[in-house]
Amino acid sequence: MGRIRLNENAELVAQVRAGLKERGGYCPCRQEDKEEYKCMCQEFKAQVADPDFEGYCHCMLYYKEK
């Protein structure tokens, strides 16, 4: 499995973390508070499990390297 790291843009990370705190851990980039949108969201967990995936999660907080 590849390494997961925070986005290198510290301002974006601070904004997303503030949004997560405000929304009780739910992705601030989504309209609904569904369990699958709780950070680290199910979508990104599935992408992390894919050995061929490299890229950011939906809100761009995390990046998975190959």
PDB file of N, CA, C and O in Angstrom:
ATOM      1  N   MET A   1       0.844  -1.179   0.000  1.00  0.00           N
ATOM      2  CA  MET A   1       0.000   0.000   0.000  1.00  0.00           C
ATOM      3  C   MET A   1       0.883   1.235   0.000  1.00  0.00           C
ATOM      4  O   MET A   1       1.917   1.283   0.644  1.00  0.00           O
ATOM      5  N   GLY A   2       0.467   2.239  -0.737  1.00  0.00           N
ATOM      6  CA  GLY A   2       1.231   3.475  -0.823  1.00  0.00           C
ATOM      7  C   GLY A   2       1.100   4.322   0.433  1.00  0.00           C
ATOM      8  O   GLY A   2       0.262   4.089   1.293  1.00  0.00           O
ATOM      9  N   ARG A   3       1.937   5.298   0.506  1.00  0.00           N
ATOM     10  CA  ARG A   3       1.959   6.214   1.646  1.00  0.00           C
ATOM     11  C   ARG A   3       0.826   7.237   1.518  1.00  0.00           C
ATOM     12  O   ARG A   3       0.554   7.738   0.435  1.00  0.00           O
ATOM     13  N   ILE A   4       0.188   7.571   2.630  1.00  0.00           N
ATOM     14  CA  ILE A   4      -0.848   8.599   2.666  1.00  0.00           C
ATOM     15  C   ILE A   4      -0.277   9.791   3.419  1.00  0.00           C
ATOM     16  O   ILE A   4       0.275   9.636   4.507  1.00  0.00           O
ATOM     17  N   ARG A   5      -0.408  10.971   2.832  1.00  0.00           N
ATOM     18  CA  ARG A   5       0.123  12.176   3.465  1.00  0.00           C
ATOM     19  C   ARG A   5      -0.901  13.307   3.350  1.00  0.00           C
ATOM     20  O   ARG A   5      -1.839  13.223   2.559  1.00  0.00           O
ATOM     21  N   LEU A   6      -0.689  14.344   4.123  1.00  0.00           N
ATOM     22  CA  LEU A   6      -1.521  15.532   4.008  1.00  0.00           C
ATOM     23  C   LEU A   6      -1.148  16.296   2.749  1.00  0.00           C
ATOM     24  O   LEU A   6      -0.007  16.213   2.260  1.00  0.00           O
ATOM     25  N   ASN A   7      -2.080  17.054   2.248  1.00  0.00           N
ATOM     26  CA  ASN A   7      -1.831  17.956   1.127  1.00  0.00           C
ATOM     27  C   ASN A   7      -0.690  18.899   1.521  1.00  0.00           C
ATOM     28  O   ASN A   7      -0.595  19.319   2.676  1.00  0.00           O
ATOM     29  N   GLU A   8       0.157  19.235   0.573  1.00  0.00           N
ATOM     30  CA  GLU A   8       1.294  20.112   0.856  1.00  0.00           C
ATOM     31  C   GLU A   8       0.876  21.572   1.034  1.00  0.00           C
ATOM     32  O   GLU A   8       1.649  22.389   1.518  1.00  0.00           O
ATOM     33  N   ASN A   9      -0.377  21.917   0.682  1.00  0.00           N
ATOM     34  CA  ASN A   9      -0.897  23.277   0.824  1.00  0.00           C
ATOM     35  C   ASN A   9      -1.435  23.455   2.254  1.00  0.00           C
ATOM     36  O   ASN A   9      -2.549  23.032   2.569  1.00  0.00           O
ATOM     37  N   ALA A  10      -0.645  24.079   3.118  1.00  0.00           N
ATOM     38  CA  ALA A  10      -0.998  24.215   4.530  1.00  0.00           C
ATOM     39  C   ALA A  10      -2.287  25.015   4.731  1.00  0.00           C
ATOM     40  O   ALA A  10      -3.066  24.724   5.646  1.00  0.00           O
ATOM     41  N   GLU A  11      -2.534  26.006   3.895  1.00  0.00           N
ATOM     42  CA  GLU A  11      -3.761  26.813   4.016  1.00  0.00           C
ATOM     43  C   GLU A  11      -4.996  25.964   3.724  1.00  0.00           C
ATOM     44  O   GLU A  11      -5.988  26.029   4.447  1.00  0.00           O
ATOM     45  N   LEU A  12      -4.926  25.142   2.688  1.00  0.00           N
ATOM     46  CA  LEU A  12      -6.042  24.256   2.357  1.00  0.00           C
ATOM     47  C   LEU A  12      -6.272  23.250   3.487  1.00  0.00           C
ATOM     48  O   LEU A  12      -7.409  23.019   3.877  1.00  0.00           O
ATOM     49  N   VAL A  13      -5.204  22.686   4.015  1.00  0.00           N
ATOM     50  CA  VAL A  13      -5.316  21.727   5.114  1.00  0.00           C
ATOM     51  C   VAL A  13      -6.008  22.390   6.307  1.00  0.00           C
ATOM     52  O   VAL A  13      -6.906  21.805   6.915  1.00  0.00           O
ATOM     53  N   ALA A  14      -5.617  23.620   6.641  1.00  0.00           N
ATOM     54  CA  ALA A  14      -6.228  24.336   7.766  1.00  0.00           C
ATOM     55  C   ALA A  14      -7.710  24.576   7.519  1.00  0.00           C
ATOM     56  O   ALA A  14      -8.532  24.414   8.436  1.00  0.00           O
ATOM     57  N   GLN A  15      -8.076  24.939   6.288  1.00  0.00           N
ATOM     58  CA  GLN A  15      -9.481  25.186   5.958  1.00  0.00           C
ATOM     59  C   GLN A  15     -10.305  23.905   6.065  1.00  0.00           C
ATOM     60  O   GLN A  15     -11.402  23.910   6.620  1.00  0.00           O
ATOM     61  N   VAL A  16      -9.796  22.816   5.522  1.00  0.00           N
ATOM     62  CA  VAL A  16     -10.524  21.549   5.560  1.00  0.00           C
ATOM     63  C   VAL A  16     -10.646  21.066   7.002  1.00  0.00           C
ATOM     64  O   VAL A  16     -11.723  20.628   7.423  1.00  0.00           O
ATOM     65  N   ARG A  17      -9.576  21.167   7.776  1.00  0.00           N
ATOM     66  CA  ARG A  17      -9.634  20.742   9.187  1.00  0.00           C
ATOM     67  C   ARG A  17     -10.638  21.572   9.976  1.00  0.00           C
ATOM     68  O   ARG A  17     -11.357  21.048  10.818  1.00  0.00           O
ATOM     69  N   ALA A  18     -10.700  22.875   9.704  1.00  0.00           N
ATOM     70  CA  ALA A  18     -11.685  23.733  10.372  1.00  0.00           C
ATOM     71  C   ALA A  18     -13.096  23.302   9.992  1.00  0.00           C
ATOM     72  O   ALA A  18     -13.995  23.238  10.844  1.00  0.00           O
ATOM     73  N   GLY A  19     -13.296  22.974   8.719  1.00  0.00           N
ATOM     74  CA  GLY A  19     -14.598  22.498   8.255  1.00  0.00           C
ATOM     75  C   GLY A  19     -14.972  21.168   8.877  1.00  0.00           C
ATOM     76  O   GLY A  19     -16.129  20.946   9.253  1.00  0.00           O
ATOM     77  N   LEU A  20     -14.000  20.282   9.015  1.00  0.00           N
ATOM     78  CA  LEU A  20     -14.245  18.985   9.669  1.00  0.00           C
ATOM     79  C   LEU A  20     -14.653  19.187  11.123  1.00  0.00           C
ATOM     80  O   LEU A  20     -15.589  18.546  11.609  1.00  0.00           O
ATOM     81  N   LYS A  21     -13.971  20.084  11.801  1.00  0.00           N
ATOM     82  CA  LYS A  21     -14.287  20.355  13.206  1.00  0.00           C
ATOM     83  C   LYS A  21     -15.696  20.934  13.324  1.00  0.00           C
ATOM     84  O   LYS A  21     -16.480  20.517  14.180  1.00  0.00           O
ATOM     85  N   GLU A  22     -16.023  21.862  12.449  1.00  0.00           N
ATOM     86  CA  GLU A  22     -17.336  22.510  12.458  1.00  0.00           C
ATOM     87  C   GLU A  22     -18.463  21.528  12.159  1.00  0.00           C
ATOM     88  O   GLU A  22     -19.563  21.639  12.687  1.00  0.00           O
ATOM     89  N   ARG A  23     -18.178  20.548  11.306  1.00  0.00           N
ATOM     90  CA  ARG A  23     -19.205  19.600  10.875  1.00  0.00           C
ATOM     91  C   ARG A  23     -19.132  18.267  11.610  1.00  0.00           C
ATOM     92  O   ARG A  23     -19.725  17.280  11.173  1.00  0.00           O
ATOM     93  N   GLY A  24     -18.400  18.203  12.690  1.00  0.00           N
ATOM     94  CA  GLY A  24     -18.353  16.983  13.496  1.00  0.00           C
ATOM     95  C   GLY A  24     -17.647  15.827  12.828  1.00  0.00           C
ATOM     96  O   GLY A  24     -17.978  14.664  13.076  1.00  0.00           O
ATOM     97  N   GLY A  25     -16.670  16.124  11.989  1.00  0.00           N
ATOM     98  CA  GLY A  25     -15.888  15.074  11.344  1.00  0.00           C
ATOM     99  C   GLY A  25     -16.373  14.681   9.960  1.00  0.00           C
ATOM    100  O   GLY A  25     -15.755  13.859   9.289  1.00  0.00           O
ATOM    101  N   TYR A  26     -17.485  15.265   9.526  1.00  0.00           N
ATOM    102  CA  TYR A  26     -17.997  14.976   8.182  1.00  0.00           C
ATOM    103  C   TYR A  26     -17.320  15.884   7.159  1.00  0.00           C
ATOM    104  O   TYR A  26     -17.018  17.040   7.447  1.00  0.00           O
ATOM    105  N   CYS A  27     -17.105  15.348   5.978  1.00  0.00           N
ATOM    106  CA  CYS A  27     -16.427  16.073   4.905  1.00  0.00           C
ATOM    107  C   CYS A  27     -17.104  17.427   4.670  1.00  0.00           C
ATOM    108  O   CYS A  27     -18.296  17.485   4.390  1.00  0.00           O
ATOM    109  N   PRO A  28     -16.350  18.509   4.769  1.00  0.00           N
ATOM    110  CA  PRO A  28     -16.932  19.830   4.561  1.00  0.00           C
ATOM    111  C   PRO A  28     -17.262  20.111   3.096  1.00  0.00           C
ATOM    112  O   PRO A  28     -17.932  21.104   2.799  1.00  0.00           O
ATOM    113  N   CYS A  29     -16.842  19.250   2.217  1.00  0.00           N
ATOM    114  CA  CYS A  29     -17.081  19.440   0.780  1.00  0.00           C
ATOM    115  C   CYS A  29     -18.374  18.779   0.313  1.00  0.00           C
ATOM    116  O   CYS A  29     -18.699  18.842  -0.864  1.00  0.00           O
ATOM    117  N   ARG A  30     -19.081  18.156   1.211  1.00  0.00           N
ATOM    118  CA  ARG A  30     -20.309  17.434   0.850  1.00  0.00           C
ATOM    119  C   ARG A  30     -21.506  18.080   1.533  1.00  0.00           C
ATOM    120  O   ARG A  30     -21.382  18.657   2.604  1.00  0.00           O
ATOM    121  N   GLN A  31     -22.656  17.946   0.906  1.00  0.00           N
ATOM    122  CA  GLN A  31     -23.874  18.566   1.419  1.00  0.00           C
ATOM    123  C   GLN A  31     -24.492  17.802   2.585  1.00  0.00           C
ATOM    124  O   GLN A  31     -25.054  18.408   3.486  1.00  0.00           O
ATOM    125  N   GLU A  32     -24.398  16.483   2.558  1.00  0.00           N
ATOM    126  CA  GLU A  32     -25.059  15.649   3.552  1.00  0.00           C
ATOM    127  C   GLU A  32     -24.073  15.103   4.583  1.00  0.00           C
ATOM    128  O   GLU A  32     -22.908  14.906   4.278  1.00  0.00           O
ATOM    129  N   ASP A  33     -24.588  14.872   5.776  1.00  0.00           N
ATOM    130  CA  ASP A  33     -23.798  14.232   6.828  1.00  0.00           C
ATOM    131  C   ASP A  33     -24.160  12.755   6.878  1.00  0.00           C
ATOM    132  O   ASP A  33     -24.962  12.318   7.689  1.00  0.00           O
ATOM    133  N   LYS A  34     -23.576  11.993   5.979  1.00  0.00           N
ATOM    134  CA  LYS A  34     -23.785  10.548   5.938  1.00  0.00           C
ATOM    135  C   LYS A  34     -22.553   9.872   6.522  1.00  0.00           C
ATOM    136  O   LYS A  34     -21.441  10.389   6.422  1.00  0.00           O
ATOM    137  N   GLU A  35     -22.761   8.706   7.099  1.00  0.00           N
ATOM    138  CA  GLU A  35     -21.651   7.986   7.731  1.00  0.00           C
ATOM    139  C   GLU A  35     -20.504   7.754   6.742  1.00  0.00           C
ATOM    140  O   GLU A  35     -19.336   7.829   7.129  1.00  0.00           O
ATOM    141  N   GLU A  36     -20.817   7.508   5.475  1.00  0.00           N
ATOM    142  CA  GLU A  36     -19.741   7.258   4.503  1.00  0.00           C
ATOM    143  C   GLU A  36     -18.934   8.507   4.173  1.00  0.00           C
ATOM    144  O   GLU A  36     -17.891   8.431   3.533  1.00  0.00           O
ATOM    145  N   TYR A  37     -19.406   9.679   4.624  1.00  0.00           N
ATOM    146  CA  TYR A  37     -18.687  10.937   4.393  1.00  0.00           C
ATOM    147  C   TYR A  37     -17.868  11.369   5.602  1.00  0.00           C
ATOM    148  O   TYR A  37     -17.260  12.433   5.605  1.00  0.00           O
ATOM    149  N   LYS A  38     -17.852  10.549   6.649  1.00  0.00           N
ATOM    150  CA  LYS A  38     -17.054  10.854   7.835  1.00  0.00           C
ATOM    151  C   LYS A  38     -15.580  10.662   7.453  1.00  0.00           C
ATOM    152  O   LYS A  38     -15.208   9.670   6.832  1.00  0.00           O
ATOM    153  N   CYS A  39     -14.750  11.612   7.812  1.00  0.00           N
ATOM    154  CA  CYS A  39     -13.335  11.584   7.444  1.00  0.00           C
ATOM    155  C   CYS A  39     -12.609  10.484   8.230  1.00  0.00           C
ATOM    156  O   CYS A  39     -12.811  10.356   9.428  1.00  0.00           O
ATOM    157  N   MET A  40     -11.876   9.729   7.645  1.00  0.00           N
ATOM    158  CA  MET A  40     -11.476   9.465   6.287  1.00  0.00           C
ATOM    159  C   MET A  40     -12.628   8.709   5.608  1.00  0.00           C
ATOM    160  O   MET A  40     -13.004   7.633   6.039  1.00  0.00           O
ATOM    161  N   CYS A  41     -13.168   9.312   4.558  1.00  0.00           N
ATOM    162  CA  CYS A  41     -14.405   8.828   3.943  1.00  0.00           C
ATOM    163  C   CYS A  41     -14.234   7.451   3.291  1.00  0.00           C
ATOM    164  O   CYS A  41     -13.124   7.030   2.977  1.00  0.00           O
ATOM    165  N   GLN A  42     -15.349   6.778   3.128  1.00  0.00           N
ATOM    166  CA  GLN A  42     -15.335   5.437   2.533  1.00  0.00           C
ATOM    167  C   GLN A  42     -14.806   5.468   1.100  1.00  0.00           C
ATOM    168  O   GLN A  42     -14.121   4.546   0.670  1.00  0.00           O
ATOM    169  N   GLU A  43     -15.110   6.541   0.372  1.00  0.00           N
ATOM    170  CA  GLU A  43     -14.620   6.665  -1.005  1.00  0.00           C
ATOM    171  C   GLU A  43     -13.091   6.620  -1.031  1.00  0.00           C
ATOM    172  O   GLU A  43     -12.489   5.893  -1.820  1.00  0.00           O
ATOM    173  N   PHE A  44     -12.442   7.383  -0.142  1.00  0.00           N
ATOM    174  CA  PHE A  44     -10.982   7.410  -0.135  1.00  0.00           C
ATOM    175  C   PHE A  44     -10.405   6.105   0.400  1.00  0.00           C
ATOM    176  O   PHE A  44      -9.381   5.627  -0.088  1.00  0.00           O
ATOM    177  N   LYS A  45     -11.068   5.490   1.375  1.00  0.00           N
ATOM    178  CA  LYS A  45     -10.606   4.192   1.871  1.00  0.00           C
ATOM    179  C   LYS A  45     -10.583   3.165   0.744  1.00  0.00           C
ATOM    180  O   LYS A  45      -9.656   2.361   0.645  1.00  0.00           O
ATOM    181  N   ALA A  46     -11.589   3.207  -0.126  1.00  0.00           N
ATOM    182  CA  ALA A  46     -11.626   2.292  -1.272  1.00  0.00           C
ATOM    183  C   ALA A  46     -10.504   2.620  -2.252  1.00  0.00           C
ATOM    184  O   ALA A  46      -9.868   1.720  -2.813  1.00  0.00           O
ATOM    185  N   GLN A  47     -10.248   3.909  -2.449  1.00  0.00           N
ATOM    186  CA  GLN A  47      -9.161   4.310  -3.348  1.00  0.00           C
ATOM    187  C   GLN A  47      -7.819   3.884  -2.776  1.00  0.00           C
ATOM    188  O   GLN A  47      -6.937   3.435  -3.506  1.00  0.00           O
ATOM    189  N   VAL A  48      -7.650   4.012  -1.470  1.00  0.00           N
ATOM    190  CA  VAL A  48      -6.404   3.600  -0.804  1.00  0.00           C
ATOM    191  C   VAL A  48      -6.171   2.101  -0.995  1.00  0.00           C
ATOM    192  O   VAL A  48      -5.041   1.658  -1.190  1.00  0.00           O
ATOM    193  N   ALA A  49      -7.239   1.331  -0.959  1.00  0.00           N
ATOM    194  CA  ALA A  49      -7.126  -0.120  -1.112  1.00  0.00           C
ATOM    195  C   ALA A  49      -6.731  -0.522  -2.531  1.00  0.00           C
ATOM    196  O   ALA A  49      -6.234  -1.624  -2.744  1.00  0.00           O
ATOM    197  N   ASP A  50      -6.928   0.357  -3.495  1.00  0.00           N
ATOM    198  CA  ASP A  50      -6.575   0.080  -4.889  1.00  0.00           C
ATOM    199  C   ASP A  50      -5.087   0.362  -5.092  1.00  0.00           C
ATOM    200  O   ASP A  50      -4.650   1.506  -5.001  1.00  0.00           O
ATOM    201  N   PRO A  51      -4.282  -0.653  -5.357  1.00  0.00           N
ATOM    202  CA  PRO A  51      -2.839  -0.440  -5.498  1.00  0.00           C
ATOM    203  C   PRO A  51      -2.467   0.459  -6.676  1.00  0.00           C
ATOM    204  O   PRO A  51      -1.370   1.017  -6.708  1.00  0.00           O
ATOM    205  N   ASP A  52      -3.364   0.616  -7.636  1.00  0.00           N
ATOM    206  CA  ASP A  52      -3.071   1.451  -8.802  1.00  0.00           C
ATOM    207  C   ASP A  52      -3.506   2.899  -8.638  1.00  0.00           C
ATOM    208  O   ASP A  52      -3.221   3.735  -9.489  1.00  0.00           O
ATOM    209  N   PHE A  53      -4.203   3.212  -7.544  1.00  0.00           N
ATOM    210  CA  PHE A  53      -4.673   4.581  -7.343  1.00  0.00           C
ATOM    211  C   PHE A  53      -3.576   5.452  -6.759  1.00  0.00           C
ATOM    212  O   PHE A  53      -2.879   5.065  -5.825  1.00  0.00           O
ATOM    213  N   GLU A  54      -3.427   6.633  -7.320  1.00  0.00           N
ATOM    214  CA  GLU A  54      -2.583   7.672  -6.749  1.00  0.00           C
ATOM    215  C   GLU A  54      -3.339   8.969  -6.914  1.00  0.00           C
ATOM    216  O   GLU A  54      -3.808   9.291  -8.007  1.00  0.00           O
ATOM    217  N   GLY A  55      -3.514   9.714  -5.827  1.00  0.00           N
ATOM    218  CA  GLY A  55      -4.198  10.986  -5.925  1.00  0.00           C
ATOM    219  C   GLY A  55      -4.803  11.435  -4.604  1.00  0.00           C
ATOM    220  O   GLY A  55      -4.572  10.828  -3.561  1.00  0.00           O
ATOM    221  N   TYR A  56      -5.567  12.526  -4.708  1.00  0.00           N
ATOM    222  CA  TYR A  56      -6.175  13.150  -3.535  1.00  0.00           C
ATOM    223  C   TYR A  56      -7.529  12.542  -3.205  1.00  0.00           C
ATOM    224  O   TYR A  56      -8.235  12.051  -4.081  1.00  0.00           O
ATOM    225  N   CYS A  57      -7.895  12.688  -1.930  1.00  0.00           N
ATOM    226  CA  CYS A  57      -9.254  12.346  -1.518  1.00  0.00           C
ATOM    227  C   CYS A  57     -10.192  13.442  -2.038  1.00  0.00           C
ATOM    228  O   CYS A  57      -9.746  14.449  -2.597  1.00  0.00           O
ATOM    229  N   HIS A  58     -11.478  13.267  -1.828  1.00  0.00           N
ATOM    230  CA  HIS A  58     -12.498  14.179  -2.358  1.00  0.00           C
ATOM    231  C   HIS A  58     -12.243  15.637  -1.970  1.00  0.00           C
ATOM    232  O   HIS A  58     -12.322  16.530  -2.803  1.00  0.00           O
ATOM    233  N   CYS A  59     -11.917  15.895  -0.715  1.00  0.00           N
ATOM    234  CA  CYS A  59     -11.743  17.282  -0.253  1.00  0.00           C
ATOM    235  C   CYS A  59     -10.292  17.756  -0.376  1.00  0.00           C
ATOM    236  O   CYS A  59      -9.978  18.883  -0.014  1.00  0.00           O
ATOM    237  N   MET A  60      -9.439  16.888  -0.867  1.00  0.00           N
ATOM    238  CA  MET A  60      -8.024  17.176  -1.097  1.00  0.00           C
ATOM    239  C   MET A  60      -7.200  17.344   0.176  1.00  0.00           C
ATOM    240  O   MET A  60      -6.130  17.925   0.155  1.00  0.00           O
ATOM    241  N   LEU A  61      -7.688  16.820   1.293  1.00  0.00           N
ATOM    242  CA  LEU A  61      -6.928  16.862   2.532  1.00  0.00           C
ATOM    243  C   LEU A  61      -5.779  15.853   2.487  1.00  0.00           C
ATOM    244  O   LEU A  61      -4.654  16.160   2.869  1.00  0.00           O
ATOM    245  N   TYR A  62      -6.069  14.652   2.006  1.00  0.00           N
ATOM    246  CA  TYR A  62      -5.077  13.575   1.953  1.00  0.00           C
ATOM    247  C   TYR A  62      -4.672  13.257   0.521  1.00  0.00           C
ATOM    248  O   TYR A  62      -5.455  13.423  -0.415  1.00  0.00           O
ATOM    249  N   TYR A  63      -3.441  12.767   0.393  1.00  0.00           N
ATOM    250  CA  TYR A  63      -2.921  12.318  -0.897  1.00  0.00           C
ATOM    251  C   TYR A  63      -2.333  10.942  -0.710  1.00  0.00           C
ATOM    252  O   TYR A  63      -1.556  10.707   0.231  1.00  0.00           O
ATOM    253  N   LYS A  64      -2.724  10.010  -1.589  1.00  0.00           N
ATOM    254  CA  LYS A  64      -2.147   8.671  -1.552  1.00  0.00           C
ATOM    255  C   LYS A  64      -1.125   8.548  -2.663  1.00  0.00           C
ATOM    256  O   LYS A  64      -1.415   8.799  -3.830  1.00  0.00           O
ATOM    257  N   GLU A  65       0.089   8.177  -2.270  1.00  0.00           N
ATOM    258  CA  GLU A  65       1.152   7.926  -3.238  1.00  0.00           C
ATOM    259  C   GLU A  65       1.195   6.439  -3.551  1.00  0.00           C
ATOM    260  O   GLU A  65       0.817   5.615  -2.726  1.00  0.00           O
ATOM    261  N   LYS A  66       1.644   6.089  -4.743  1.00  0.00           N
ATOM    262  CA  LYS A  66       1.783   4.671  -5.106  1.00  0.00           C
ATOM    263  C   LYS A  66       2.934   4.060  -4.377  1.00  0.00           C
ATOM    264  O   LYS A  66       3.877   4.655  -4.014  1.00  0.00           O
TER     265      LYS A  66
END
